[in-house]
PDB file of C-alpha atoms in Angstrom:
ATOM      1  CA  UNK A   1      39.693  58.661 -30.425  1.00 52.00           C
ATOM      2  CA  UNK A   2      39.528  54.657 -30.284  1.00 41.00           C
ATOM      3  CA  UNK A   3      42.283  52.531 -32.071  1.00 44.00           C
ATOM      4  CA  UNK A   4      41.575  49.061 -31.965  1.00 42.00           C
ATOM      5  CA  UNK A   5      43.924  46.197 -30.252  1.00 43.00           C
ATOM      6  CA  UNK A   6      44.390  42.494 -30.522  1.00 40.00           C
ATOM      7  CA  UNK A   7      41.939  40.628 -28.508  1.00 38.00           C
ATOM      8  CA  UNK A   8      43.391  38.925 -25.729  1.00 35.00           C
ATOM      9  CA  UNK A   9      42.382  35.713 -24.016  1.00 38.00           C
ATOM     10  CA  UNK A  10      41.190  36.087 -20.539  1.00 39.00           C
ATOM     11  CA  UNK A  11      42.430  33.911 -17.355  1.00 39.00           C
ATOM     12  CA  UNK A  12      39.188  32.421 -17.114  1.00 40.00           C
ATOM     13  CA  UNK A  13      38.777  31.544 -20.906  1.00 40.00           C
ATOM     14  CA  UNK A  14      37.063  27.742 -21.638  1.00 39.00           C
ATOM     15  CA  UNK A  15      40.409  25.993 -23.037  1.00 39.00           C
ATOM     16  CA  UNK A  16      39.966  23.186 -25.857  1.00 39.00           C
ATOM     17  CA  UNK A  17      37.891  20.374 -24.489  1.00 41.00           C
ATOM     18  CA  UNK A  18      37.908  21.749 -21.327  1.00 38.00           C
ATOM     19  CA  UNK A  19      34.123  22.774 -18.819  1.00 37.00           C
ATOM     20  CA  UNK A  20      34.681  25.236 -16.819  1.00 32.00           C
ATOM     21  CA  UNK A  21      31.940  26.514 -14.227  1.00 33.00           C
ATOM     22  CA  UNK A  22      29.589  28.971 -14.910  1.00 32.00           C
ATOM     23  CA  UNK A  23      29.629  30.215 -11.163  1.00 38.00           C
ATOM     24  CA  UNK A  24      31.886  30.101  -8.296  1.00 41.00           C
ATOM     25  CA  UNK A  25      29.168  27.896  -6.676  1.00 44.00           C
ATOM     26  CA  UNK A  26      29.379  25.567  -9.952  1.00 48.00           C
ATOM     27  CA  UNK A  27      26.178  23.433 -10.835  1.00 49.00           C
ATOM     28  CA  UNK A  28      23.311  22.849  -8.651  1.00 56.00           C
ATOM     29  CA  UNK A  29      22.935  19.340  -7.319  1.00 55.00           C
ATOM     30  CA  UNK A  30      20.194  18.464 -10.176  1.00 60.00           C
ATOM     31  CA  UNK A  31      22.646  19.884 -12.873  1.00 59.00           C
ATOM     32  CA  UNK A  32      20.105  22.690 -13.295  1.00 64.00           C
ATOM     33  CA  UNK A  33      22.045  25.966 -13.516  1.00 61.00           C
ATOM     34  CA  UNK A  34      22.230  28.721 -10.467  1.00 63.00           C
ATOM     35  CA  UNK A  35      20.466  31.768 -10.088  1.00 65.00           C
ATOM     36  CA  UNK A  36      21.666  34.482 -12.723  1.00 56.00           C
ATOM     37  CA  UNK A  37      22.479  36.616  -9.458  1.00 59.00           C
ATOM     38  CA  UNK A  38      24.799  33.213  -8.412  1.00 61.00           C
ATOM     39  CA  UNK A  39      26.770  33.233 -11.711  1.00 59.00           C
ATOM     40  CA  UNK A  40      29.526  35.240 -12.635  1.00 56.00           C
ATOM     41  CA  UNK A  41      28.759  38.305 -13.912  1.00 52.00           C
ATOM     42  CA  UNK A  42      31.242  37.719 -17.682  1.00 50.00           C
ATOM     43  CA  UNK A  43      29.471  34.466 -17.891  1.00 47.00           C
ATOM     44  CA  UNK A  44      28.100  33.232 -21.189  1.00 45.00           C
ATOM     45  CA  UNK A  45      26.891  29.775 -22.521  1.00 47.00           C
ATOM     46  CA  UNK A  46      30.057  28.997 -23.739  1.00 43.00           C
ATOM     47  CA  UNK A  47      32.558  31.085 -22.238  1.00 45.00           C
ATOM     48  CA  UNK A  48      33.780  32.177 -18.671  1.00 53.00           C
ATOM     49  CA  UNK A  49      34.847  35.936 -20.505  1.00 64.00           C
ATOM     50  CA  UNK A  50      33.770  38.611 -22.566  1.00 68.00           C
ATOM     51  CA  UNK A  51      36.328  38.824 -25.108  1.00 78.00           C
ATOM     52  CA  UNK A  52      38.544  42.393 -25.086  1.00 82.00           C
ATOM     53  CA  UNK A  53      38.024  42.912 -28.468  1.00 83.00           C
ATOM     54  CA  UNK A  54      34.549  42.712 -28.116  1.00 85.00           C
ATOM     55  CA  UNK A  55      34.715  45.208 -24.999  1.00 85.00           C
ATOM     56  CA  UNK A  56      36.531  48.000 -26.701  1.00 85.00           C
ATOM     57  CA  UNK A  57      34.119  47.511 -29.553  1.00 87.00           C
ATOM     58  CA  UNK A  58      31.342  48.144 -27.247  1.00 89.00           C
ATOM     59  CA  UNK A  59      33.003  51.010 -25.184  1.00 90.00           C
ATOM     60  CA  UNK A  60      34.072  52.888 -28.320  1.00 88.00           C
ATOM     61  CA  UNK A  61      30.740  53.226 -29.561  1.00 91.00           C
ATOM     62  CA  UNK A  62      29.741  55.038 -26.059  1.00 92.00           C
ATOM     63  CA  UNK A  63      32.157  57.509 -26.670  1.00 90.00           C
ATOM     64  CA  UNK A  64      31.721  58.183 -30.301  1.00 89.00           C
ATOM     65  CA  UNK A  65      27.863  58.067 -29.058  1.00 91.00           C
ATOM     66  CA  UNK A  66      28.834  60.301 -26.090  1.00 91.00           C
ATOM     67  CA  UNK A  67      31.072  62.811 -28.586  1.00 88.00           C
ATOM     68  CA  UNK A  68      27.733  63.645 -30.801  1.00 88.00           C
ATOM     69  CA  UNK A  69      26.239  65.032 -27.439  1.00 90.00           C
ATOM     70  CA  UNK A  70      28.881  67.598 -25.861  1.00 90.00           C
ATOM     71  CA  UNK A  71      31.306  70.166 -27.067  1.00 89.00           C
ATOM     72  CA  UNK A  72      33.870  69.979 -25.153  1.00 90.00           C
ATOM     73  CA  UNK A  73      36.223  67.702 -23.360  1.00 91.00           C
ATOM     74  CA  UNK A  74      35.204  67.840 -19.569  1.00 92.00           C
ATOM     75  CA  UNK A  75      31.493  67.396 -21.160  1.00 94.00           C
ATOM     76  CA  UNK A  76      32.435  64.425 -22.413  1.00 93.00           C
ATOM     77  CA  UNK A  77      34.274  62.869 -19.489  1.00 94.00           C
ATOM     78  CA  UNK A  78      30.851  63.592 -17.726  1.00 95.00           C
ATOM     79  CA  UNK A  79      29.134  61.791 -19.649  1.00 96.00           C
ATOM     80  CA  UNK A  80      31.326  58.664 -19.381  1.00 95.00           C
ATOM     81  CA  UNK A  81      31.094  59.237 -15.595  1.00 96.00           C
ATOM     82  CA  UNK A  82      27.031  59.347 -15.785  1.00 96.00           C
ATOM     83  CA  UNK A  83      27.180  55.776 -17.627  1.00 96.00           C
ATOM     84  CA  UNK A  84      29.847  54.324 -15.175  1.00 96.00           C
ATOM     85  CA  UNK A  85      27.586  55.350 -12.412  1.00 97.00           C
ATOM     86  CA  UNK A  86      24.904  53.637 -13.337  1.00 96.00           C
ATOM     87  CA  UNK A  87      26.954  50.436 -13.718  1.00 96.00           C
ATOM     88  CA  UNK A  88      28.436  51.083 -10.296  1.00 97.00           C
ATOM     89  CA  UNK A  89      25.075  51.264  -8.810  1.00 96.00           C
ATOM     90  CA  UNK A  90      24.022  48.069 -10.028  1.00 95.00           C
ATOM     91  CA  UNK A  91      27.383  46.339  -9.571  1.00 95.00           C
ATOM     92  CA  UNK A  92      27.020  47.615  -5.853  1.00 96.00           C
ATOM     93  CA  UNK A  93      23.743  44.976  -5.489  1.00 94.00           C
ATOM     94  CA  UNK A  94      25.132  42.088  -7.073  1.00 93.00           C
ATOM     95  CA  UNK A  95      28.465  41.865  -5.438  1.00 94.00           C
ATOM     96  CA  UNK A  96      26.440  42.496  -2.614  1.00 94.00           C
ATOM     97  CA  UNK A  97      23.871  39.731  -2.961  1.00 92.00           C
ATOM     98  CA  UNK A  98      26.526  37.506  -4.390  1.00 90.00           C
ATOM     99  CA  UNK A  99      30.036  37.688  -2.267  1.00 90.00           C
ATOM    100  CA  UNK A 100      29.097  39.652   0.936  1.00 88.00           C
ATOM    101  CA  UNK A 101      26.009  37.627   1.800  1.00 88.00           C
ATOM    102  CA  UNK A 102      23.703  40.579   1.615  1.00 88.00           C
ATOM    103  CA  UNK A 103      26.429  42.466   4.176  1.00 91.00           C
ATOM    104  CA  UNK A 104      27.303  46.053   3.450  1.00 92.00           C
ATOM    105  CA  UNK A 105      30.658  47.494   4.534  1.00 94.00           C
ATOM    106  CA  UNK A 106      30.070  51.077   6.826  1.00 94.00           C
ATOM    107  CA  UNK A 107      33.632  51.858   7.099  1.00 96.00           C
ATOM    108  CA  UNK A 108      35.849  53.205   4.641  1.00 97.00           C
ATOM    109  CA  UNK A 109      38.615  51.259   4.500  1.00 96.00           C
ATOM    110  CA  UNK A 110      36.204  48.812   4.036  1.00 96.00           C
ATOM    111  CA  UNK A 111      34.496  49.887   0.716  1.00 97.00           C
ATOM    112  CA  UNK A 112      37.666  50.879  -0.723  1.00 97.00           C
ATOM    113  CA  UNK A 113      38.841  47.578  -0.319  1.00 97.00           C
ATOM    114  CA  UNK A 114      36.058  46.284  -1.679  1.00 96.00           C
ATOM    115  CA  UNK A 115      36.079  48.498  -4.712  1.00 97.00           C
ATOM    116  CA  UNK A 116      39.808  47.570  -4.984  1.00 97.00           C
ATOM    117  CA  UNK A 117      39.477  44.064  -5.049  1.00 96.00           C
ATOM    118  CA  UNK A 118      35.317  42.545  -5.517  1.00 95.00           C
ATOM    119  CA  UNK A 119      34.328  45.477  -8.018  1.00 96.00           C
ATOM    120  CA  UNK A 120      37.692  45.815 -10.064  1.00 96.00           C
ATOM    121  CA  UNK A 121      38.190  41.684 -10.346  1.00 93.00           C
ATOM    122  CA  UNK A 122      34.717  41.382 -11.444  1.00 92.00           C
ATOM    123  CA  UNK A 123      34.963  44.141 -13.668  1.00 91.00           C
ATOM    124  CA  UNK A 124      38.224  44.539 -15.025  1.00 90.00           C
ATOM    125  CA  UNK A 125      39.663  40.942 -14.354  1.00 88.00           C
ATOM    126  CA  UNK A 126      42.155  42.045 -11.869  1.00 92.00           C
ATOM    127  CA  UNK A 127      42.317  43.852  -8.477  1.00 95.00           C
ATOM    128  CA  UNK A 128      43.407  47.508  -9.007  1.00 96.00           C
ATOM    129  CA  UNK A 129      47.326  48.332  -8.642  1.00 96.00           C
ATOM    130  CA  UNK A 130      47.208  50.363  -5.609  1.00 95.00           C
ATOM    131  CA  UNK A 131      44.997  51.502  -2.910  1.00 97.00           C
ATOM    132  CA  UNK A 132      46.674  55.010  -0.937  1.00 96.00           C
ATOM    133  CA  UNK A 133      45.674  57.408   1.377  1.00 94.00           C
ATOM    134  CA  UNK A 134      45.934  61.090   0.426  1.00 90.00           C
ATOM    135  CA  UNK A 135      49.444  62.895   1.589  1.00 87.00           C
ATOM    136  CA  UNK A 136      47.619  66.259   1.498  1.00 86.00           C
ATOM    137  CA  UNK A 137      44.680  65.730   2.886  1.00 90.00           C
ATOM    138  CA  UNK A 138      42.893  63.437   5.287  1.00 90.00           C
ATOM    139  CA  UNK A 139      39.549  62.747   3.392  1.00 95.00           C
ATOM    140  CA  UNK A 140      41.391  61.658  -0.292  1.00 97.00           C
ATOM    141  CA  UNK A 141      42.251  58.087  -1.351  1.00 97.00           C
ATOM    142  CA  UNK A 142      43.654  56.826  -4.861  1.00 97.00           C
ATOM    143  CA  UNK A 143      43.151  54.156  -6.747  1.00 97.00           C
ATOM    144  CA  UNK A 144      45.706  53.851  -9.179  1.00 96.00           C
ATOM    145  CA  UNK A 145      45.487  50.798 -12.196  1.00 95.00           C
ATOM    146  CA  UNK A 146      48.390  50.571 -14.017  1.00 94.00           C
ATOM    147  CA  UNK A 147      46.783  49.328 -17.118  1.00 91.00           C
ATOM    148  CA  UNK A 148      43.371  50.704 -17.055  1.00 93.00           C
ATOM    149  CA  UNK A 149      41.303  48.103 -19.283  1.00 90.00           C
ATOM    150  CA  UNK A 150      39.553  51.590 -20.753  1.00 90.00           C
ATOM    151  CA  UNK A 151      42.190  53.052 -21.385  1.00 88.00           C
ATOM    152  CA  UNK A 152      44.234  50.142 -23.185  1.00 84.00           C
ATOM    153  CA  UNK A 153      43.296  51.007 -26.762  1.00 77.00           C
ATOM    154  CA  UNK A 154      43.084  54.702 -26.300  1.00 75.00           C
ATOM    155  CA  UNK A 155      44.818  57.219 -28.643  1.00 76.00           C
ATOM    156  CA  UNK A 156      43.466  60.628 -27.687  1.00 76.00           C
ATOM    157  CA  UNK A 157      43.850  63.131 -30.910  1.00 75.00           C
ATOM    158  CA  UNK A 158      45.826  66.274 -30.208  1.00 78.00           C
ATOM    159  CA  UNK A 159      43.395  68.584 -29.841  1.00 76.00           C
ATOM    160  CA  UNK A 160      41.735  66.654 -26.949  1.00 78.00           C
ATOM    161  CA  UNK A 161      44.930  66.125 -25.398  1.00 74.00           C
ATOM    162  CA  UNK A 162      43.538  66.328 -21.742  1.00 78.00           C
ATOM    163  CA  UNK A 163      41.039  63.254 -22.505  1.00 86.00           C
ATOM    164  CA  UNK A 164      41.019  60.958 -20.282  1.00 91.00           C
ATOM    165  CA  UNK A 165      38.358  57.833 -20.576  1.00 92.00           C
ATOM    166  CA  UNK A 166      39.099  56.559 -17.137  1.00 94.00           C
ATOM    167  CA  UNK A 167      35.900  58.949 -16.366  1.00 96.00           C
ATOM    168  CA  UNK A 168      33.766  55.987 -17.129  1.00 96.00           C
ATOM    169  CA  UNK A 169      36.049  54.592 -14.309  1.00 97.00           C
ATOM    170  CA  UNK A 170      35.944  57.008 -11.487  1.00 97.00           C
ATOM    171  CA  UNK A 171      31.945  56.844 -12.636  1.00 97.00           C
ATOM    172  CA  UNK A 172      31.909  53.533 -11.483  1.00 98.00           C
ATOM    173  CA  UNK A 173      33.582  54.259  -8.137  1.00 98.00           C
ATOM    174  CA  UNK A 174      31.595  57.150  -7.667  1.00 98.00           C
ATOM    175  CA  UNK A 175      28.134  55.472  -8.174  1.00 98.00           C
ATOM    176  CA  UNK A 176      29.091  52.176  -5.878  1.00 98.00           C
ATOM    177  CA  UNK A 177      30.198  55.015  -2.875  1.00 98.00           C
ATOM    178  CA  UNK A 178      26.970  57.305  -3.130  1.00 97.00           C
ATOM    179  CA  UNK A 179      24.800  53.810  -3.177  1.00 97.00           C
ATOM    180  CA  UNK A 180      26.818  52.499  -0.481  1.00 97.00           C
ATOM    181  CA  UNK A 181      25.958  55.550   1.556  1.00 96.00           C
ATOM    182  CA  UNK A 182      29.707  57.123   1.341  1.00 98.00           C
ATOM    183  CA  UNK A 183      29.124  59.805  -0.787  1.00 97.00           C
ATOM    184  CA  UNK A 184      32.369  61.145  -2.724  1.00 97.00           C
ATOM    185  CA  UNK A 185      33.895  63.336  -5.678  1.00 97.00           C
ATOM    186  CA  UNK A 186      35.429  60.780  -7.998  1.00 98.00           C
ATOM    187  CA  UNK A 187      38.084  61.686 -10.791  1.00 97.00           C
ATOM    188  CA  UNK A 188      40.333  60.159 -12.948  1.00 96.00           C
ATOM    189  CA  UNK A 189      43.842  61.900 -13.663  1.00 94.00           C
ATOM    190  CA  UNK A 190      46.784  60.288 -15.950  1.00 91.00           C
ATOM    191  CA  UNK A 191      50.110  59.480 -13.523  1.00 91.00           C
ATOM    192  CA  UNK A 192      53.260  59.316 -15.523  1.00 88.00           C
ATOM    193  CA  UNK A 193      55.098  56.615 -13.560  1.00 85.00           C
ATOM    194  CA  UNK A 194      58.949  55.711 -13.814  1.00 84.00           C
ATOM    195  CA  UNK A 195      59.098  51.712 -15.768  1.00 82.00           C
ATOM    196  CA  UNK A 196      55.776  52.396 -17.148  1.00 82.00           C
ATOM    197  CA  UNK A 197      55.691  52.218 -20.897  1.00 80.00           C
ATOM    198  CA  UNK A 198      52.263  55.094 -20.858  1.00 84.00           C
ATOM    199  CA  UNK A 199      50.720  57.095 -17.803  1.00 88.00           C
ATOM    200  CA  UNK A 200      49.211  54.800 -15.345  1.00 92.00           C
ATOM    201  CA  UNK A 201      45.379  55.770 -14.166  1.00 94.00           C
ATOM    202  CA  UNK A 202      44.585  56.621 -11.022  1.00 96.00           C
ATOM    203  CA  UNK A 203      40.836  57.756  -9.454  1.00 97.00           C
ATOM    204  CA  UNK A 204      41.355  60.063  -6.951  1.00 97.00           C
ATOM    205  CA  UNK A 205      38.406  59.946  -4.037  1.00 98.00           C
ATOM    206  CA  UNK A 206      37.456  62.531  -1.861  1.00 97.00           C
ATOM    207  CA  UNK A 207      34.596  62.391   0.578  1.00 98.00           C
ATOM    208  CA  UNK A 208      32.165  64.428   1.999  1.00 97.00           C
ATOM    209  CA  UNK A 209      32.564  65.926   5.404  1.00 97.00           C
ATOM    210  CA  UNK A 210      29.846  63.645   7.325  1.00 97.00           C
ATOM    211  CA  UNK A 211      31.412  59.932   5.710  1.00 97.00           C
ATOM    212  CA  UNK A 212      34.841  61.490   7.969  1.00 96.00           C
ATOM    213  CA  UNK A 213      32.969  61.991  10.571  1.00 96.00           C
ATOM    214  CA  UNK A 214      30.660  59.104  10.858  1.00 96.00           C
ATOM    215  CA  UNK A 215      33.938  57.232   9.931  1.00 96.00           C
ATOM    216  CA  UNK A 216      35.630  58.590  13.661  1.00 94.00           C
ATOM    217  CA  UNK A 217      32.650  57.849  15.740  1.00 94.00           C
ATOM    218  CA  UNK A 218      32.665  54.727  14.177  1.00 93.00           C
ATOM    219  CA  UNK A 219      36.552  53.760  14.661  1.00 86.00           C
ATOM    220  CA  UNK A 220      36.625  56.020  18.612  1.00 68.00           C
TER     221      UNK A 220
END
């Protein structure tokens, strides 16, 4: 199910002769380093990145992992949604701790926002594509990446044709909302898109009936 691709140097990558800072907050006065919740969550001794190749390395051995343990395909895509939860729940407390100040957002537009930018730059390298409001129903939002870092070096076989590995995506979302206290259902669907060489990814959100409502006592 995983084909492998040609690593790719990140924006943040240490050039030739080159220091970059290990935080956004750089060193400390005494040249010590920051807190490990201060520095940025890809950084390594010598790096500012986790290299791609290394990445789909990594996430193809949760799916072949993940494959072992289910027999069939929406099995499968809950199981990459379990791990991304777990990862959303934690990224929830660092980004947290380390952009908002401690502050939590109690509004939706809010979270999505910060799930569209904080989470997916820190994650993925790049704020998502596109944040939208359902057209069919008041309590749906999408997220929509046009190049889904999970699903870059994807080649589903035939016979799992309605695989989609963006799960471990809409786990993620899905984990930072129910530990932010907006609890949702969080999939992932393949959009074909016109000037788009492959289907773009988008996580489709929709929330429970008491986040709307706390949501319009909030905003009346």
């Amino acid at each position: 199910i995983f084909r492998r691709g040609r690593p790719l140097r990140g924006a943040g990558e240490e050039r030739s002769g080159e220091r970059v800072s290990m935080s956004g907050r750089g060193a400390q006065p005494n040249g010590s380093l920051p807190p490990l919740v201060d520095r940025h969550i890809l950084t390594s001794k010598t790096r500012n990145d986790v290299g791609v190749g290394a990445f789909a390395f990594l996430f193809s051995e949760i799916v072949q992992y993940s494959q072992t343990r289910v027999s069939n395909v929406s099995e499968l895509e809950r199981k990459l949604a379990d791990v991304g939860f777990d990862v959303g729940v934690r990224m929830l407390e660092l980004l947290v701790h380390r952009e908002k100040g401690g502050k939590r957002e109690n509004r939706i537009l809010g979270i999505l926002s910060f799930l569209h930018t904080n989470v997916w730059k820190n994650l993925f390298g790049k704020t998502a594509d596109s944040l939208e409001r359902g057209t069919s129903a008041d309590d749906e939002y999408m997220i929509s990446d046009h190049d889904l870092l999970v699903n870059r070096f994807i080649s589903v076989p035939r016979d799992m044709g309605s695989m989609n590995c963006g799960a471990f995506a809409a786990g993620i979302v899905e984990g930072v909302l129910k530990s932010a206290g907006f609890p949702a259902r969080v999939t992932a669907h393949s959009v074909a898109s016109e000037g788009l060489s492959r289907p773009k990814t988008t996580i489709l959100i929709k929330f429970a009936p008491e986040v709307i409502e706390r949501d319009e006592r909030l905003g009346s």
